[in-house]
């Protein structure tokens, strides 16, 4: 299987807590630290033939995925702002990637997801 098909099967399997569909099935969400342990750190069985998150992200980029920024609205009051900053810090470990040819609602588009 090519990289996009492997990624799709992983997302659809529901066996991994470190990677999931986001934004209504339009984005891939990855908990970076957990993904490194749960997927890339597996001994003897590697889905993507790498143990480095940077190599995995290069594969995403090679297949046309772009990293998405999450826009977080900030509150004006200091206590709310500090609480939001703490939540954003935990949230920063989550990476979001988008590819118009990689959409949960349109599996037939997967065939158009080609390496650049």
mmCIF file with all atom_site columns, C-alpha atoms in Angstrom, residues 3-101:
data_model
loop_
_atom_site.group_PDB
_atom_site.id
_atom_site.type_symbol
_atom_site.label_atom_id
_atom_site.label_alt_id
_atom_site.label_comp_id
_atom_site.label_asym_id
_atom_site.label_entity_id
_atom_site.label_seq_id
_atom_site.pdbx_PDB_ins_code
_atom_site.Cartn_x
_atom_site.Cartn_y
_atom_site.Cartn_z
_atom_site.occupancy
_atom_site.B_iso_or_equiv
_atom_site.pdbx_formal_charge
_atom_site.auth_seq_id
_atom_site.auth_comp_id
_atom_site.auth_asym_id
_atom_site.auth_atom_id
_atom_site.pdbx_PDB_model_num
ATOM 1  C CA . UNK A 1 3   ? 1.418   6.075  2.150  1.00 0.00 ? 3   UNK A CA 1
ATOM 2  C CA . UNK A 1 4   ? -2.090  7.615  1.750  1.00 0.00 ? 4   UNK A CA 1
ATOM 3  C CA . UNK A 1 5   ? -3.772  4.191  1.821  1.00 0.00 ? 5   UNK A CA 1
ATOM 4  C CA . UNK A 1 6   ? -1.828  3.202  4.942  1.00 0.00 ? 6   UNK A CA 1
ATOM 5  C CA . UNK A 1 7   ? -2.803  6.444  6.619  1.00 0.00 ? 7   UNK A CA 1
ATOM 6  C CA . UNK A 1 8   ? -6.464  5.980  5.646  1.00 0.00 ? 8   UNK A CA 1
ATOM 7  C CA . UNK A 1 9   ? -6.548  2.403  6.995  1.00 0.00 ? 9   UNK A CA 1
ATOM 8  C CA . UNK A 1 10  ? -4.976  3.579  10.236 1.00 0.00 ? 10  UNK A CA 1
ATOM 9  C CA . UNK A 1 11  ? -7.577  6.333  10.674 1.00 0.00 ? 11  UNK A CA 1
ATOM 10 C CA . UNK A 1 12  ? -10.476 4.027  9.860  1.00 0.00 ? 12  UNK A CA 1
ATOM 11 C CA . UNK A 1 13  ? -9.263  1.172  12.095 1.00 0.00 ? 13  UNK A CA 1
ATOM 12 C CA . UNK A 1 14  ? -9.979  3.007  15.337 1.00 0.00 ? 14  UNK A CA 1
ATOM 13 C CA . UNK A 1 15  ? -7.049  1.127  16.914 1.00 0.00 ? 15  UNK A CA 1
ATOM 14 C CA . UNK A 1 16  ? -4.922  4.194  17.541 1.00 0.00 ? 16  UNK A CA 1
ATOM 15 C CA . UNK A 1 17  ? -5.530  6.977  20.035 1.00 0.00 ? 17  UNK A CA 1
ATOM 16 C CA . UNK A 1 18  ? -2.770  9.200  18.648 1.00 0.00 ? 18  UNK A CA 1
ATOM 17 C CA . UNK A 1 19  ? -4.345  9.879  15.243 1.00 0.00 ? 19  UNK A CA 1
ATOM 18 C CA . UNK A 1 20  ? -7.940  10.640 14.230 1.00 0.00 ? 20  UNK A CA 1
ATOM 19 C CA . UNK A 1 21  ? -10.182 12.444 11.760 1.00 0.00 ? 21  UNK A CA 1
ATOM 20 C CA . UNK A 1 22  ? -10.779 16.087 12.649 1.00 0.00 ? 22  UNK A CA 1
ATOM 21 C CA . UNK A 1 23  ? -12.824 18.954 11.236 1.00 0.00 ? 23  UNK A CA 1
ATOM 22 C CA . UNK A 1 24  ? -15.672 16.662 10.150 1.00 0.00 ? 24  UNK A CA 1
ATOM 23 C CA . UNK A 1 25  ? -13.369 14.218 8.371  1.00 0.00 ? 25  UNK A CA 1
ATOM 24 C CA . UNK A 1 26  ? -11.498 16.862 6.379  1.00 0.00 ? 26  UNK A CA 1
ATOM 25 C CA . UNK A 1 27  ? -8.292  16.945 8.444  1.00 0.00 ? 27  UNK A CA 1
ATOM 26 C CA . UNK A 1 28  ? -5.991  14.453 10.098 1.00 0.00 ? 28  UNK A CA 1
ATOM 27 C CA . UNK A 1 29  ? -5.248  15.225 13.745 1.00 0.00 ? 29  UNK A CA 1
ATOM 28 C CA . UNK A 1 30  ? -2.100  13.782 15.311 1.00 0.00 ? 30  UNK A CA 1
ATOM 29 C CA . UNK A 1 31  ? -1.096  13.881 18.953 1.00 0.00 ? 31  UNK A CA 1
ATOM 30 C CA . UNK A 1 32  ? 2.627   14.184 18.234 1.00 0.00 ? 32  UNK A CA 1
ATOM 31 C CA . UNK A 1 33  ? 4.044   12.721 21.457 1.00 0.00 ? 33  UNK A CA 1
ATOM 32 C CA . UNK A 1 34  ? 1.597   9.828  21.637 1.00 0.00 ? 34  UNK A CA 1
ATOM 33 C CA . UNK A 1 35  ? 2.024   9.076  17.898 1.00 0.00 ? 35  UNK A CA 1
ATOM 34 C CA . UNK A 1 36  ? 5.801   8.777  18.343 1.00 0.00 ? 36  UNK A CA 1
ATOM 35 C CA . UNK A 1 37  ? 5.289   6.129  21.037 1.00 0.00 ? 37  UNK A CA 1
ATOM 36 C CA . UNK A 1 38  ? 2.169   4.370  19.775 1.00 0.00 ? 38  UNK A CA 1
ATOM 37 C CA . UNK A 1 39  ? 2.961   4.182  16.045 1.00 0.00 ? 39  UNK A CA 1
ATOM 38 C CA . UNK A 1 40  ? 6.558   5.096  15.286 1.00 0.00 ? 40  UNK A CA 1
ATOM 39 C CA . UNK A 1 41  ? 8.051   3.474  18.384 1.00 0.00 ? 41  UNK A CA 1
ATOM 40 C CA . UNK A 1 42  ? 6.662   -0.004 17.753 1.00 0.00 ? 42  UNK A CA 1
ATOM 41 C CA . UNK A 1 43  ? 9.332   -2.683 17.711 1.00 0.00 ? 43  UNK A CA 1
ATOM 42 C CA . UNK A 1 44  ? 9.217   -5.202 14.873 1.00 0.00 ? 44  UNK A CA 1
ATOM 43 C CA . UNK A 1 45  ? 6.123   -3.730 13.208 1.00 0.00 ? 45  UNK A CA 1
ATOM 44 C CA . UNK A 1 46  ? 6.300   -0.372 11.549 1.00 0.00 ? 46  UNK A CA 1
ATOM 45 C CA . UNK A 1 47  ? 3.486   1.025  9.460  1.00 0.00 ? 47  UNK A CA 1
ATOM 46 C CA . UNK A 1 48  ? 5.465   3.834  7.854  1.00 0.00 ? 48  UNK A CA 1
ATOM 47 C CA . UNK A 1 49  ? 9.023   2.410  7.898  1.00 0.00 ? 49  UNK A CA 1
ATOM 48 C CA . UNK A 1 50  ? 10.337  5.216  10.072 1.00 0.00 ? 50  UNK A CA 1
ATOM 49 C CA . UNK A 1 51  ? 10.774  5.925  13.757 1.00 0.00 ? 51  UNK A CA 1
ATOM 50 C CA . UNK A 1 52  ? 11.038  9.706  13.389 1.00 0.00 ? 52  UNK A CA 1
ATOM 51 C CA . UNK A 1 53  ? 8.128   12.126 13.406 1.00 0.00 ? 53  UNK A CA 1
ATOM 52 C CA . UNK A 1 54  ? 9.984   14.484 11.042 1.00 0.00 ? 54  UNK A CA 1
ATOM 53 C CA . UNK A 1 55  ? 10.227  11.733 8.414  1.00 0.00 ? 55  UNK A CA 1
ATOM 54 C CA . UNK A 1 56  ? 6.515   11.019 8.796  1.00 0.00 ? 56  UNK A CA 1
ATOM 55 C CA . UNK A 1 57  ? 5.719   14.738 8.369  1.00 0.00 ? 57  UNK A CA 1
ATOM 56 C CA . UNK A 1 58  ? 7.918   14.840 5.239  1.00 0.00 ? 58  UNK A CA 1
ATOM 57 C CA . UNK A 1 59  ? 5.812   11.999 3.826  1.00 0.00 ? 59  UNK A CA 1
ATOM 58 C CA . UNK A 1 60  ? 2.649   13.984 4.566  1.00 0.00 ? 60  UNK A CA 1
ATOM 59 C CA . UNK A 1 61  ? 4.132   16.998 2.764  1.00 0.00 ? 61  UNK A CA 1
ATOM 60 C CA . UNK A 1 62  ? 5.274   14.850 -0.178 1.00 0.00 ? 62  UNK A CA 1
ATOM 61 C CA . UNK A 1 63  ? 1.670   13.715 -0.683 1.00 0.00 ? 63  UNK A CA 1
ATOM 62 C CA . UNK A 1 64  ? 0.269   17.241 -0.632 1.00 0.00 ? 64  UNK A CA 1
ATOM 63 C CA . UNK A 1 65  ? -0.809  17.558 2.998  1.00 0.00 ? 65  UNK A CA 1
ATOM 64 C CA . UNK A 1 66  ? -0.455  21.009 4.515  1.00 0.00 ? 66  UNK A CA 1
ATOM 65 C CA . UNK A 1 67  ? -0.169  21.795 8.194  1.00 0.00 ? 67  UNK A CA 1
ATOM 66 C CA . UNK A 1 68  ? -3.157  23.700 9.505  1.00 0.00 ? 68  UNK A CA 1
ATOM 67 C CA . UNK A 1 69  ? -3.049  26.259 12.273 1.00 0.00 ? 69  UNK A CA 1
ATOM 68 C CA . UNK A 1 70  ? -5.801  26.209 14.858 1.00 0.00 ? 70  UNK A CA 1
ATOM 69 C CA . UNK A 1 71  ? -7.165  29.682 15.501 1.00 0.00 ? 71  UNK A CA 1
ATOM 70 C CA . UNK A 1 72  ? -7.880  30.075 19.197 1.00 0.00 ? 72  UNK A CA 1
ATOM 71 C CA . UNK A 1 73  ? -9.773  33.141 20.335 1.00 0.00 ? 73  UNK A CA 1
ATOM 72 C CA . UNK A 1 74  ? -8.277  34.677 23.477 1.00 0.00 ? 74  UNK A CA 1
ATOM 73 C CA . UNK A 1 75  ? -10.240 36.238 26.341 1.00 0.00 ? 75  UNK A CA 1
ATOM 74 C CA . UNK A 1 76  ? -9.593  39.731 27.613 1.00 0.00 ? 76  UNK A CA 1
ATOM 75 C CA . UNK A 1 77  ? -9.655  38.843 31.329 1.00 0.00 ? 77  UNK A CA 1
ATOM 76 C CA . UNK A 1 78  ? -6.382  37.629 32.855 1.00 0.00 ? 78  UNK A CA 1
ATOM 77 C CA . UNK A 1 79  ? -7.730  34.512 34.655 1.00 0.00 ? 79  UNK A CA 1
ATOM 78 C CA . UNK A 1 80  ? -9.540  33.312 31.532 1.00 0.00 ? 80  UNK A CA 1
ATOM 79 C CA . UNK A 1 81  ? -6.503  34.124 29.384 1.00 0.00 ? 81  UNK A CA 1
ATOM 80 C CA . UNK A 1 82  ? -4.190  32.088 31.675 1.00 0.00 ? 82  UNK A CA 1
ATOM 81 C CA . UNK A 1 83  ? -6.591  29.134 31.632 1.00 0.00 ? 83  UNK A CA 1
ATOM 82 C CA . UNK A 1 84  ? -6.751  29.319 27.838 1.00 0.00 ? 84  UNK A CA 1
ATOM 83 C CA . UNK A 1 85  ? -2.946  29.479 27.620 1.00 0.00 ? 85  UNK A CA 1
ATOM 84 C CA . UNK A 1 86  ? -2.661  26.283 29.694 1.00 0.00 ? 86  UNK A CA 1
ATOM 85 C CA . UNK A 1 87  ? -5.173  24.551 27.432 1.00 0.00 ? 87  UNK A CA 1
ATOM 86 C CA . UNK A 1 88  ? -3.395  25.842 24.313 1.00 0.00 ? 88  UNK A CA 1
ATOM 87 C CA . UNK A 1 89  ? -0.083  24.498 25.588 1.00 0.00 ? 89  UNK A CA 1
ATOM 88 C CA . UNK A 1 90  ? -1.535  20.997 25.900 1.00 0.00 ? 90  UNK A CA 1
ATOM 89 C CA . UNK A 1 91  ? -3.272  21.509 22.558 1.00 0.00 ? 91  UNK A CA 1
ATOM 90 C CA . UNK A 1 92  ? 0.023   22.457 20.860 1.00 0.00 ? 92  UNK A CA 1
ATOM 91 C CA . UNK A 1 93  ? 1.072   18.804 20.814 1.00 0.00 ? 93  UNK A CA 1
ATOM 92 C CA . UNK A 1 94  ? -1.744  18.161 18.342 1.00 0.00 ? 94  UNK A CA 1
ATOM 93 C CA . UNK A 1 95  ? -0.860  18.643 14.673 1.00 0.00 ? 95  UNK A CA 1
ATOM 94 C CA . UNK A 1 96  ? -3.529  19.125 12.005 1.00 0.00 ? 96  UNK A CA 1
ATOM 95 C CA . UNK A 1 97  ? -2.940  18.245 8.353  1.00 0.00 ? 97  UNK A CA 1
ATOM 96 C CA . UNK A 1 98  ? -5.225  18.872 5.394  1.00 0.00 ? 98  UNK A CA 1
ATOM 97 C CA . UNK A 1 99  ? -5.282  17.513 1.864  1.00 0.00 ? 99  UNK A CA 1
ATOM 98 C CA . UNK A 1 100 ? -8.263  18.163 -0.450 1.00 0.00 ? 100 UNK A CA 1
ATOM 99 C CA . UNK A 1 101 ? -7.909  14.610 -1.816 1.00 0.00 ? 101 UNK A CA 1
#
